[in-house]
Structure formats: structure tokens, C-alpha cells
Short mmCIF file of C-alpha atoms and ligand atoms in Angstrom, two decimals:
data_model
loop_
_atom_site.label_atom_id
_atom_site.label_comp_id
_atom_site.label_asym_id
_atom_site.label_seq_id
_atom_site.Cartn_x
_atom_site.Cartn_y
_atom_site.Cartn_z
CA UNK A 20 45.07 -1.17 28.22
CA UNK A 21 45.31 -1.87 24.47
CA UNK A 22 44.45 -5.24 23.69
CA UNK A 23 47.40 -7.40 22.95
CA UNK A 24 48.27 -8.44 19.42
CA UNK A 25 48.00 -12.50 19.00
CA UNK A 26 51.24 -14.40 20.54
CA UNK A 27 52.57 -16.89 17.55
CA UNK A 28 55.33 -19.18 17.79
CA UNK A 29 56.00 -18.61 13.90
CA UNK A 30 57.29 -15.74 12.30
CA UNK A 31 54.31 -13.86 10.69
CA UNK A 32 55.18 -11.77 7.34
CA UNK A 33 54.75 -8.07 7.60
CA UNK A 34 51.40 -6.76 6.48
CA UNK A 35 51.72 -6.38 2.41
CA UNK A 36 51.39 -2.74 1.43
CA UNK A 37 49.21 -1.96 -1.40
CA UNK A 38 50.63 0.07 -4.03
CA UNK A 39 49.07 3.38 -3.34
CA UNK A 40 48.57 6.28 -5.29
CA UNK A 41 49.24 9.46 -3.58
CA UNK A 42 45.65 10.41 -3.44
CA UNK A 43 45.45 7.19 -1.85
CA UNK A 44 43.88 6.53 1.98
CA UNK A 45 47.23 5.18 3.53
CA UNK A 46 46.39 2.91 6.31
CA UNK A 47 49.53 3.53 7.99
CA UNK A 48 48.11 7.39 8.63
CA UNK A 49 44.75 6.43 9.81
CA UNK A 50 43.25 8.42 12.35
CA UNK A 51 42.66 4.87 13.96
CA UNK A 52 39.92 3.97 16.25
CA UNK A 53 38.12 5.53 19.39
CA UNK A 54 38.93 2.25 21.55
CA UNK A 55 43.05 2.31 21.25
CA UNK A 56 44.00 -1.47 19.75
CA UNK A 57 47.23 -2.93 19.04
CA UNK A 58 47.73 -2.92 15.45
CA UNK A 59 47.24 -6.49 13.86
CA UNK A 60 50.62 -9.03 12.84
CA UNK A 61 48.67 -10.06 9.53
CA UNK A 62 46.41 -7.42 8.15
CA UNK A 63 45.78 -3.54 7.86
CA UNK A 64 43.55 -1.52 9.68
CA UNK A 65 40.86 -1.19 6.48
CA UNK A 66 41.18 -5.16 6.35
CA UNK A 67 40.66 -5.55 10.02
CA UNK A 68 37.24 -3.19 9.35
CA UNK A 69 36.44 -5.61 6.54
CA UNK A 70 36.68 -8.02 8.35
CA UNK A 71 34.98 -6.93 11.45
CA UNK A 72 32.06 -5.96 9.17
CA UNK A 73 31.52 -9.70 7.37
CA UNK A 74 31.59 -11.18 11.23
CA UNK A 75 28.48 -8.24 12.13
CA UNK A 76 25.15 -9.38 12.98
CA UNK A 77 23.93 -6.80 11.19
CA UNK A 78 25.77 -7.86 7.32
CA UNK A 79 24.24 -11.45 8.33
CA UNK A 80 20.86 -10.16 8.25
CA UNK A 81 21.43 -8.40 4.78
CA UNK A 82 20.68 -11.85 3.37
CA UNK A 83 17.15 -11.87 4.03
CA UNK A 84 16.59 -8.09 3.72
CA UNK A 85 14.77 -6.83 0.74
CA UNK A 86 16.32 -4.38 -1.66
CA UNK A 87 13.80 -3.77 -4.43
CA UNK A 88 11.68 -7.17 -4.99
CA UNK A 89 10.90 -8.77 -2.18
CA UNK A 90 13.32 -12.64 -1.78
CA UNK A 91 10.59 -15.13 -1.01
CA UNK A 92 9.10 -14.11 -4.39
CA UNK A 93 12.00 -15.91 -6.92
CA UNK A 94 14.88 -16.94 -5.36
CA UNK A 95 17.42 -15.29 -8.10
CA UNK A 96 16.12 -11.62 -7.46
CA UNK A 97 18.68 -9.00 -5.41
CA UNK A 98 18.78 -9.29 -1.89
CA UNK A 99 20.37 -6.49 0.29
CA UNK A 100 23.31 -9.21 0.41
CA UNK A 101 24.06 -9.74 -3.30
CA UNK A 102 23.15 -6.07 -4.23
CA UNK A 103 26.01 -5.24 -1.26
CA UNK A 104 28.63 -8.07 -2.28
CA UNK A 105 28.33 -6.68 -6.13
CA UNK A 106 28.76 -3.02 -4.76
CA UNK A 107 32.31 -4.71 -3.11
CA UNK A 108 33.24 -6.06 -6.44
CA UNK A 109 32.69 -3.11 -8.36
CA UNK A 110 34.35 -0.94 -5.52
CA UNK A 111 37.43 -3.15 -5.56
CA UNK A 112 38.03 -2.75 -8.98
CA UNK A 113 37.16 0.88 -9.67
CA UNK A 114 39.78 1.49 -6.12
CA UNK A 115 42.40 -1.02 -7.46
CA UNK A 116 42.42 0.66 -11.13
CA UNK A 117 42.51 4.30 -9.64
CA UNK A 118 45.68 3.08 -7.17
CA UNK A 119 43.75 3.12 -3.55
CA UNK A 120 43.39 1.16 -1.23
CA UNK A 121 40.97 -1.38 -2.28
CA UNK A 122 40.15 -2.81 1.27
CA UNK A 123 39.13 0.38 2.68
CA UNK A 124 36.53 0.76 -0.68
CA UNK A 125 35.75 -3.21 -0.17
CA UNK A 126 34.55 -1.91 3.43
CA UNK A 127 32.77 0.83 2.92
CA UNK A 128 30.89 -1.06 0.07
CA UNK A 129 30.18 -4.03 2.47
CA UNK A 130 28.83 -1.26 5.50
CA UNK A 131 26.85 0.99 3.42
CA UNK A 132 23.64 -0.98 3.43
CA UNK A 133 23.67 -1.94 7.03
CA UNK A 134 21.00 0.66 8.03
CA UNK A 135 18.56 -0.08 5.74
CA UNK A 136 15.54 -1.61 7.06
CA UNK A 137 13.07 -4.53 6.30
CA UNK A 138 11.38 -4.58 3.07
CA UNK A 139 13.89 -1.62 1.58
CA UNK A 140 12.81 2.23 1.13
CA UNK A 141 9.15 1.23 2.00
CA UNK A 142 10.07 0.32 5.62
CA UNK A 143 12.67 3.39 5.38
CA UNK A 144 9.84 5.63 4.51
CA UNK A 145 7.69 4.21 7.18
CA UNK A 146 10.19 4.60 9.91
CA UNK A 147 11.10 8.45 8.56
CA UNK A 148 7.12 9.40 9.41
CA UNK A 149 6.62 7.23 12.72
CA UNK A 150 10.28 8.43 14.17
CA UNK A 151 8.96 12.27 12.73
CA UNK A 152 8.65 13.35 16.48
CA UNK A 153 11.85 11.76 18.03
CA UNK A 154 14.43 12.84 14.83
CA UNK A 155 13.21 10.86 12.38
CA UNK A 156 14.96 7.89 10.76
CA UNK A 157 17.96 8.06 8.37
CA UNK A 158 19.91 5.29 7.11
CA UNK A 159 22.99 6.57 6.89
CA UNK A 160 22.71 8.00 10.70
CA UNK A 161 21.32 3.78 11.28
CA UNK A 162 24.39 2.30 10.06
CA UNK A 163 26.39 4.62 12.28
CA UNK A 164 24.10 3.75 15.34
CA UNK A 165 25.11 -0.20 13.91
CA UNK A 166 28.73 0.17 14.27
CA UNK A 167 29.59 2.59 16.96
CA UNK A 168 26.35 1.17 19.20
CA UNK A 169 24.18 -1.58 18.90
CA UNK A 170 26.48 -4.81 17.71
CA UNK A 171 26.84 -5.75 21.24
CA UNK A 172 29.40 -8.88 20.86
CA UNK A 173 32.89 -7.38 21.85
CA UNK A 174 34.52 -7.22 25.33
CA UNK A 175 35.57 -3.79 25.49
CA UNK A 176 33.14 -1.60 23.66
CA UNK A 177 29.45 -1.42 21.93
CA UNK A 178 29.91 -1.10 18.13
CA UNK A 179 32.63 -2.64 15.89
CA UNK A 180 35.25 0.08 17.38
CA UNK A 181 36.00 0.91 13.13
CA UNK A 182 38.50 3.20 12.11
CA UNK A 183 37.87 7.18 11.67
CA UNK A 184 37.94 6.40 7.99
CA UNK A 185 35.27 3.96 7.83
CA UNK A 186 33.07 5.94 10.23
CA UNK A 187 33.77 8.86 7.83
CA UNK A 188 32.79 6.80 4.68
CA UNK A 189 29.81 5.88 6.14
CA UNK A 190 28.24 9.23 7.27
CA UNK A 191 29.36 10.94 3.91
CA UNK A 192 28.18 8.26 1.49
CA UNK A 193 25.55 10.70 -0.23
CA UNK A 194 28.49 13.57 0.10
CA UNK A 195 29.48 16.70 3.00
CA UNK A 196 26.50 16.81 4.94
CA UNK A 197 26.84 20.61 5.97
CA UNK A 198 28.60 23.30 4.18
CA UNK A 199 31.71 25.21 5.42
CA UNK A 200 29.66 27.39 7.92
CA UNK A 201 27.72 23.94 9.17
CA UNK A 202 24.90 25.04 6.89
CA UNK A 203 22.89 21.33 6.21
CA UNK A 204 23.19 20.54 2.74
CA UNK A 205 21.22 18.37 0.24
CA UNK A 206 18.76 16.21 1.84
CA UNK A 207 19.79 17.27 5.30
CA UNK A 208 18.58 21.13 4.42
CA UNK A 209 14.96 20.54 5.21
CA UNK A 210 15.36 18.37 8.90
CA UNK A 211 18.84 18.98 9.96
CA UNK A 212 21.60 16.20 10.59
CA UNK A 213 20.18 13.23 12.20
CA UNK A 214 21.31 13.90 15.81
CA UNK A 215 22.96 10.43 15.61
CA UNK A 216 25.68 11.57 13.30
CA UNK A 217 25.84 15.26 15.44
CA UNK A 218 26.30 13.25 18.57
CA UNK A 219 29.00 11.51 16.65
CA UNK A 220 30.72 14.33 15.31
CA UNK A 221 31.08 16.06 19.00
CA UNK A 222 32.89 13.31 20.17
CA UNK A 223 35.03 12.47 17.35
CA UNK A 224 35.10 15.33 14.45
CA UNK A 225 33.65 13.57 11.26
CA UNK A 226 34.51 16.72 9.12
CA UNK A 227 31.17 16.46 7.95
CA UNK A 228 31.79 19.29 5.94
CA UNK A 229 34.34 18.01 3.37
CA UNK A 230 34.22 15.29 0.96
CA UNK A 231 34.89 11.14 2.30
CA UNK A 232 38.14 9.56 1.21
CA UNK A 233 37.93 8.68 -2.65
CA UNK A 234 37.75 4.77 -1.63
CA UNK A 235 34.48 6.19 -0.31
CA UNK A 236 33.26 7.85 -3.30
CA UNK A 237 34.77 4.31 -4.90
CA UNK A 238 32.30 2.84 -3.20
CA UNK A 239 28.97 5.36 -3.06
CA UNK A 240 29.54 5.01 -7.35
CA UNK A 241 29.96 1.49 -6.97
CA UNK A 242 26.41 1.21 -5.18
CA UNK A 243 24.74 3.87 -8.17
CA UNK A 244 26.27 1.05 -11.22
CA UNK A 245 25.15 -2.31 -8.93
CA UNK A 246 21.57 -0.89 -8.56
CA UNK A 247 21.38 0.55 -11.71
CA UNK A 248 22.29 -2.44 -13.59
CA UNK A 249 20.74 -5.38 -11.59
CA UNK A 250 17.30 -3.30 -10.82
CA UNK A 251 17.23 -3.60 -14.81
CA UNK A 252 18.28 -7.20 -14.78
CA UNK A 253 15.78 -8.34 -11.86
CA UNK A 254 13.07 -6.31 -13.56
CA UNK A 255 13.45 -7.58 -17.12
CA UNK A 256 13.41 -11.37 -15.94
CA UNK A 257 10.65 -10.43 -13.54
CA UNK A 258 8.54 -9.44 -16.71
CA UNK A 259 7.87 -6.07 -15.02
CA UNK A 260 9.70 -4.34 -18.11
CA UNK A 261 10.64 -5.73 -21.47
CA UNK A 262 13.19 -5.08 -24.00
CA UNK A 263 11.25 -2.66 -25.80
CA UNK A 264 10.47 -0.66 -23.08
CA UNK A 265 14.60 -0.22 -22.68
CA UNK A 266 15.41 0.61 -26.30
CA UNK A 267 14.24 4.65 -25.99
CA UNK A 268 16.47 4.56 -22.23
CA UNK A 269 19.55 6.43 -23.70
CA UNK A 270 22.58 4.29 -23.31
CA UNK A 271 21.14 0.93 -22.33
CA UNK A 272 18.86 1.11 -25.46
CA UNK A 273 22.80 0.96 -27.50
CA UNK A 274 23.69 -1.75 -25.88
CA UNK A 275 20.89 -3.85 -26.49
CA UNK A 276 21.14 -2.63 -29.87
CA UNK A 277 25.02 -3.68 -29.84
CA UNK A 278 24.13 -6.99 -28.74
CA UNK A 279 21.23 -7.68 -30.92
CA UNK A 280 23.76 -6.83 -33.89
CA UNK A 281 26.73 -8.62 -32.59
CA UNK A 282 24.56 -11.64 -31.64
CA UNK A 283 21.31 -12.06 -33.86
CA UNK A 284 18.75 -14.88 -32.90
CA UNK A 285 20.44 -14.48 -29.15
CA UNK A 286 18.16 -16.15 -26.53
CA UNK A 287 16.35 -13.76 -23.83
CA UNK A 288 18.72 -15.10 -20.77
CA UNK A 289 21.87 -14.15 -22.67
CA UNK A 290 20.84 -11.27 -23.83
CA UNK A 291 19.67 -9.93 -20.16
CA UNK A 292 23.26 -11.18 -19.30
CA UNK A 293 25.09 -8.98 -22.28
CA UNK A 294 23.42 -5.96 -21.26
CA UNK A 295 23.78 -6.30 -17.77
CA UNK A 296 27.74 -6.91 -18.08
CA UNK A 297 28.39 -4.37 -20.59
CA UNK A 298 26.27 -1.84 -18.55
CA UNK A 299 28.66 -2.83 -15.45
CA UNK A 300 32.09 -2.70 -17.28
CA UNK A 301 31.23 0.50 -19.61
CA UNK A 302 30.44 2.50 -16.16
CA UNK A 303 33.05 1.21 -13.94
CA UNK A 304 36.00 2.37 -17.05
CA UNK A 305 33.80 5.95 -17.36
CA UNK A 306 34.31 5.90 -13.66
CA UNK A 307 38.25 5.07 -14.02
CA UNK A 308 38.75 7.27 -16.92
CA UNK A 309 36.54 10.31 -15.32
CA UNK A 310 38.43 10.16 -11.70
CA UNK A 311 41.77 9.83 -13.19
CA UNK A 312 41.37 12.99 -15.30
CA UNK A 313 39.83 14.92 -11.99
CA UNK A 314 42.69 13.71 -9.80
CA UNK A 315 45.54 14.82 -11.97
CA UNK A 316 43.83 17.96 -13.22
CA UNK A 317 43.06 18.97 -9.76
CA UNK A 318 46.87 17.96 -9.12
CA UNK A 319 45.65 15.69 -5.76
CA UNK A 320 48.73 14.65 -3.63
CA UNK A 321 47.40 13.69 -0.46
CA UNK A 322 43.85 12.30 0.18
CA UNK A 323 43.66 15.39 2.61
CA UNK A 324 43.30 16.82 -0.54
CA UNK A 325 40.97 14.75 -2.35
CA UNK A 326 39.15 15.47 0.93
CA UNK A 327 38.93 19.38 0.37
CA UNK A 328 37.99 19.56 -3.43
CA UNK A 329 34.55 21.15 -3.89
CA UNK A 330 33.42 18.23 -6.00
CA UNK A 331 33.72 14.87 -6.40
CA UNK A 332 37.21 13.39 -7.39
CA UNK A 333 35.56 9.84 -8.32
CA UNK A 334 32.66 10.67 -10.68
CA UNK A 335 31.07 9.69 -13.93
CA UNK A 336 32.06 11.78 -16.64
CA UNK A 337 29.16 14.45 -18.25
CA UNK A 338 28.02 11.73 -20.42
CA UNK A 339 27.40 8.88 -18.28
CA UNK A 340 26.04 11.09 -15.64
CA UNK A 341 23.74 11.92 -17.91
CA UNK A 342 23.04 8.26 -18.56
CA UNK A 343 22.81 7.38 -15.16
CA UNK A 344 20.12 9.65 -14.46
CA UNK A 345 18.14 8.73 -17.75
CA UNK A 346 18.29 5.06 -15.59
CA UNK A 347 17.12 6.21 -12.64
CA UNK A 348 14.40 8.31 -14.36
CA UNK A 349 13.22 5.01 -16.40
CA UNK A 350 13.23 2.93 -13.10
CA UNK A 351 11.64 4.75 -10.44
CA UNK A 352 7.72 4.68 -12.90
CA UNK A 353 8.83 1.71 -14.62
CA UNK A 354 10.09 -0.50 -12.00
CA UNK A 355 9.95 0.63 -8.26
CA UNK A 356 6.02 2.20 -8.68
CA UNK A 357 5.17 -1.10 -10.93
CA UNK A 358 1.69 -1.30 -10.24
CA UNK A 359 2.91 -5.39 -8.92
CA UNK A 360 5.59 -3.42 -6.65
CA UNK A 361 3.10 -0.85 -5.37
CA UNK A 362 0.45 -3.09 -3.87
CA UNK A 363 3.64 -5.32 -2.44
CA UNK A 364 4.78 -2.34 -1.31
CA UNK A 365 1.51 -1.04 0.91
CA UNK A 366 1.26 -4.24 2.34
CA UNK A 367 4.60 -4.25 3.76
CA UNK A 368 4.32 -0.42 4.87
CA UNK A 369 1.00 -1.76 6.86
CA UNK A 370 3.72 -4.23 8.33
CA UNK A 371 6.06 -2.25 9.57
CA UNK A 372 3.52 0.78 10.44
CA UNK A 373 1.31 -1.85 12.77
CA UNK A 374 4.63 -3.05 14.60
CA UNK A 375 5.72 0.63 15.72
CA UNK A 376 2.56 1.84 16.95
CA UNK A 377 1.93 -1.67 18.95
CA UNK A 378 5.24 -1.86 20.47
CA UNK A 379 5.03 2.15 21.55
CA UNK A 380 1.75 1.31 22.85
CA UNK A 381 3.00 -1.97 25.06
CA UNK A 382 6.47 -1.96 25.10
CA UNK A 383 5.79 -5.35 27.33
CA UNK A 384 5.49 -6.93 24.03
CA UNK A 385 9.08 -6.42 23.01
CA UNK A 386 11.23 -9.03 23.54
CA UNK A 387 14.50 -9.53 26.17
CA UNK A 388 15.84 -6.78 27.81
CA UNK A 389 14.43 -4.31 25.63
CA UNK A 390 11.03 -4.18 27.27
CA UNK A 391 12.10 -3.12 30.31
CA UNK A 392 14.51 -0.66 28.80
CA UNK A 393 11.51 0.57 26.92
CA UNK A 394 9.38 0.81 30.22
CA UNK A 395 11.61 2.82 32.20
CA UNK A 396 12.66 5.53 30.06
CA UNK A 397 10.88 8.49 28.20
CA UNK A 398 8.50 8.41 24.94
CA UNK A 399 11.35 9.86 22.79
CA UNK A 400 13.81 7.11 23.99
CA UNK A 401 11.10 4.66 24.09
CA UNK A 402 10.65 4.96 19.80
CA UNK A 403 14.13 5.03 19.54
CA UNK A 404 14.20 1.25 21.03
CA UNK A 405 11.12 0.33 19.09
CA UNK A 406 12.77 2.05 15.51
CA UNK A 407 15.83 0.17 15.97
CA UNK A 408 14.07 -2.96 16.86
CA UNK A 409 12.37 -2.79 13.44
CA UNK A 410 14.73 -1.64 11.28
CA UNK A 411 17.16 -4.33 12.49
CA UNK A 412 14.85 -7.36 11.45
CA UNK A 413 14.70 -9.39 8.32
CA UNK A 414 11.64 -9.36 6.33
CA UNK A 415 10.41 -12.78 7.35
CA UNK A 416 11.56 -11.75 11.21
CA UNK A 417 8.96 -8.39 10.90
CA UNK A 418 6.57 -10.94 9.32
CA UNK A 419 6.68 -13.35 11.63
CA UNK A 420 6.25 -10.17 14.70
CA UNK A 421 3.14 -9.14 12.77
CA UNK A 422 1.91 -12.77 13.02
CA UNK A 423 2.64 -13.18 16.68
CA UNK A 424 0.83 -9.89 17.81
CA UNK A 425 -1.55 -9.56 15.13
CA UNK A 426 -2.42 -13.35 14.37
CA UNK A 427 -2.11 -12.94 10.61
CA UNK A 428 0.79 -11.67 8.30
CA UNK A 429 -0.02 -10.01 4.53
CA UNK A 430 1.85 -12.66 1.65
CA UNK A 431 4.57 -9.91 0.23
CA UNK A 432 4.48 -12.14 -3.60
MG1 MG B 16 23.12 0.14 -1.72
#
């Protein structure tokens, strides 16, 4: 039986529809959720997800999960939490500008990190070579594992019970995952899709095939101009890069320019602040401006057909595409292989690395139920209960693990 809507004395308003655009998500079409619920007196279905996601386990643990510099180091660096809650702001206001519906985006922006693991792509990248026998690890196919299976609070099912839409978002945040024939695309061409998402998909038809909803390509962009901009931001205060490294990175190198002009004598804080903000607001109006265009020259009325476009609808245009990738191409030497980051990075890859192979070795040593779980079942299922162990912890939690079974924990500073 569908679970009963609350019983209220007063007269509650109707839900408030968004204005929508046609290419919109409408919440009153979702494909709703594989648990039937009664629909909620107060709020849509996207802001029942939203809100289902911010009550998680796994979003509470974002706070102490690394995404580039590791927390305990400075206290004003990027956690998984911040990065995701600026993802949500930028998602909300690229959705609300292109007329959808902003909760869905806000959702999907406040999910998409929820697979990632301790100690960000290094743990990732640990996980992907231990799990390399039993399907390897993904962290798209984690998040879905998060929210259809492992929160473990509600009554009536494992998972979070989301809407199709959300589950949709979340498997297609990098794009289709398999072509029209079911050909893997993109990363997914070398090792298949995870079996997670195929699993999934046999159940409940993802349509991994076609594009997500534009709130979810909102929200995938949102991620790209968060990272983009506060990896810069981090690293500059961090002393790992400094201005004059950024004036030959095309784009940012004008802004600082535009500041230095507009603002000579400016101190260093303020200035990290005026590029960071103009970065933000000149890529979330490309974004506006670029999907706009797309949408009305592609003439999308429905977001079925947003849905079956061969490219993006929500996109950067040519030129800060091109910008974007100059970014990531002046990051990834500059910043994430930083000589300071590298030898952080080993020791927490020795971490995480020393964890899996103990626990597959004694599986007595995990905690609760999970050790006998791990005992009575085979080796493949057995490193599936030790991956998702690991990747669910906190830095500090796989840390402290080290230090209980090992006696000793490397300082990540
Ligand atoms: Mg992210």
C-alpha cells in the first residue's frame, strides 16, 4: 500500500508550479518512483528528492570528504560539501534562467558527488585497480548503488526510493553511456557499463542511450564551472600557483588583466575573489546564452526531446569550451600533479590500498554485520562489501581504520 500523505487539520496550499519552459522536466509527468508513494501536500516530486538527498547519510559525509586538497590541511580549502553546495547554486541559476525546473537541477547537483570516495580521484583510482577483478569501481555506478541500495534508514525500501528522473541524472552525468545499438561509449568503451547501472537498467529502463533531462546537463556544467573556478581559487591561496603562472591560461589570464586595470594596487585576497566571481558569472551567462540558442534552434518542445538530440542542449558555446579545456589543461600539471599534491596523494593511495587487501584477507576485521556478510558469501561479493565499505568513509574515518589495524596512520598535510 502507498504510504499515506500527512493528515493536517489546516488547509495546506497547493504545491507552487514553477514556470516551466517547454523543454522543461515537468514534475507533474515524472515517471515517479519504483516504490509507489502518495504524492506530497507541500512539495514536488524533484523537491521531495532534494530533500531526501540533504537528510542521506551519504551527503553528511561529503563534509569531511576530500575533493582536491585534503580539509585538515587549511580549513577554507573545498571539501566535497562546499564544492557540491556551489555546484547547487550554479545549477539553480543556470536551470532558473533557462526556464526548468530548478529543484530537479538543485538535486542532481546535490547527488552527483555522493559516490566519490575518501581522499577524491586518488581513492577512486585505487578502488578502480583493487575492484579490477569483481567490475571495477565507478562513481557514477557508486552513487546509484547509494540511492537505490545502501542508505538503509527507510521502512519500506533500501535506497532513497528517488524519482526515474533523478536516477536518470545520475547515471548520465558524463552523457548516454551506450550508443543507439547499446554500443558503450566514451569512458565506458574500454570496460563496459558498470554492471551496477546494467542491473539497474533491466529493472527499470534508464535509456542509457539518450541524453539526461537538461536540469541534468544544468547540473553536470554546473560541476565543470565550480571545479574549474575554486580548484584555481584553493590553489592560488594555497601558493601552489601564482598569478603569473595564470596570465598565459587563455581567458582567466583577461580577467586578471581586467581586474588589475579596473582595480590597480588591489590586495592579493580581493583579487583571488574578482577572478574567481567573474570566472563563475562569465561561464554560467555563456552557459545561458549557448543553451538558449541550441534549444530554440533545435526547436525543443518537450524534454522528450531535449532527451533525443545528438548533442548537448545545455553547453558552453565554441569559445568557452575552448576555455574550459585550456583550464583543465593548466590544472591537471599545475595543480592536481603539484609535486605537494603528489606525495599527499601516494600516501593516501597506500591508505586506502592497505585497507582493501586487509579487509579481503580477514573480513573478521570489518565491523557490524558486514563481517559476517563478508564471511559467508563468495570472493567477488566479498570485495564488493569491502569497496563499498571504503568508499563510503570520510578521510579521517579511513585514517582512523588504518590506525586501528595497522597501528599508525600517514599525516595527509
Ligand atoms: Mg563534482
Amino acid at each position: 500500500m502507498a504510504d499515506q500523505a500527512t493528515a493536517s487539520a489546516v488547509q495546506l496550499p497547493a504545491v507552487p508550479a514553477p514556470p516551466l519552459a517547454p523543454w522543461a522536466t515537468d514534475y507533474r509527468r515524472s515517471r515517479g518512483r519504483l516504490f509507489a508513494e502518495a504524492p506530497s501536500a507541500t512539495r514536488t516530486e524533484y523537491q521531495r528528492d532534494r530533500d531526501r538527498i540533504v537528510h542521506s547519510t551519504a551527503f553528511r559525509r561529503l563534509a569531511h570528504k576530500t575533493q582536491v586538497f585534503v580539509p585538515m590541511a587549511v580549513d577554507h580549502f573545498r571539501t566535497r560539501l562546499t564544492h557540491t553546495i556551489e555546484v547547487a547554486q550554479i545549477a539553480r541559476a543556470v536551470a532558473r534562467s533557462l526556464g526548468l525546473d530548478d529543484d530537479l537541477a538543485e538535486a542532481l547537483a546535490l547527488a552527483h558527488d555522493l559516490g566519490h570516495t575518501p581522499f577524491g580521484h586518488t581513492g577512486e583510482d585505487v578502488l578502480e585497480v583493487c575492484m579490477k577483478p569483481w567490475g571495477g569501481f565507478d562513481h557514477n555506478a557508486q552513487a546509484l548503488r547509494i540511492v537505490t541500495r545502501l542508505e538503509s534508514r527507510y521502512a519500506r525500501y533500501d535506497g532513497l526510493n528517488l524519482t526515474w528522473e533523478m536516477l536518470e541524472g545520475l547515471v548520465k552525468h558524463n552523457g548516454p553511456l551506450v550508443d543507439r545499438r547499446g554500443a558503450p561509449l566514451a569512458r565506458h568503451a574500454k570496460k563496459g557499463v558498470p554492471a551496477d547501472i546494467l542491473e539497474h537498467d533491466a529493472r527499470q529502463s534508464l535509456e542509457l542511450w539518450s541524453y539526461a533531462s537538461a536540469e541534468a546537463q544544468a547540473a553536470a556544467l554546473a560541476d565543470d564551472i565550480a571545479y574549474n573556478t575554486h580548484d584555481i581559487d584553493d590553489a592560488l591561496r594555497a601558493g601552489l600557483i601564482d598569478f603569473e603562472a595564470l596570465r598565459g591560461v587563455e581567458f582567466v589570464g583577461d580577467l586578471l588583466r581586467e581586474v588589475e586595470t579596473q582595480h590597480p594596487g588591489l590586495d592579493r585576497q580581493r583579487t583571488i575573489h574578482e577572478i574567481t566571481r567573474r570566472l563563475i558569472t562569465r561561464f554560467v551567462e555563456d552557459v545561458i546564452a549557448e543553451s538558449l540558442r541550441r534549444l530554440r534552434e533545435h526547436d525543443c518542445r518537450s524534454a522528450a526531446e531535449v532527451r533525443g538530440q545528438s548533442r548537448p542542449m545545455v553547453s558552453f558555446s565554441p569559445a568557452l569550451e575552448s576555455a574550459d579545456k585550456a583550464i583543465k589543461g593548466f590544472l591537471f600539471p599545475n595543480v592536481y600533479r603539484h609535486p605537494r599534491i603528489v606525495v599527499i596523494r601516494k600516501n593516501a593511495a597506500d591508505v586506502v590500498e592497505h585497507l582493501f587487501d586487509r579487509f579481503m584477507r580477514d573480513p573478521t576485521l570489518l565491523p557490524g554485520g558486514r563481517a559476517q556478510a563478508a564471511a559467508e558469501c563468495s570472493e567477488a561479493e566479498r570485495a564488493r562489501i569491502v569497496c563499498d565499505y571504503i568508499a563510503g568513509m570520510t578521510d579521517r574515518y579511513a585514517l582512523a581504520e588504518h590506525r586501528r589495524l595497522f597501528g599508525h596512520a600517514p599525516d595527509l598535510q
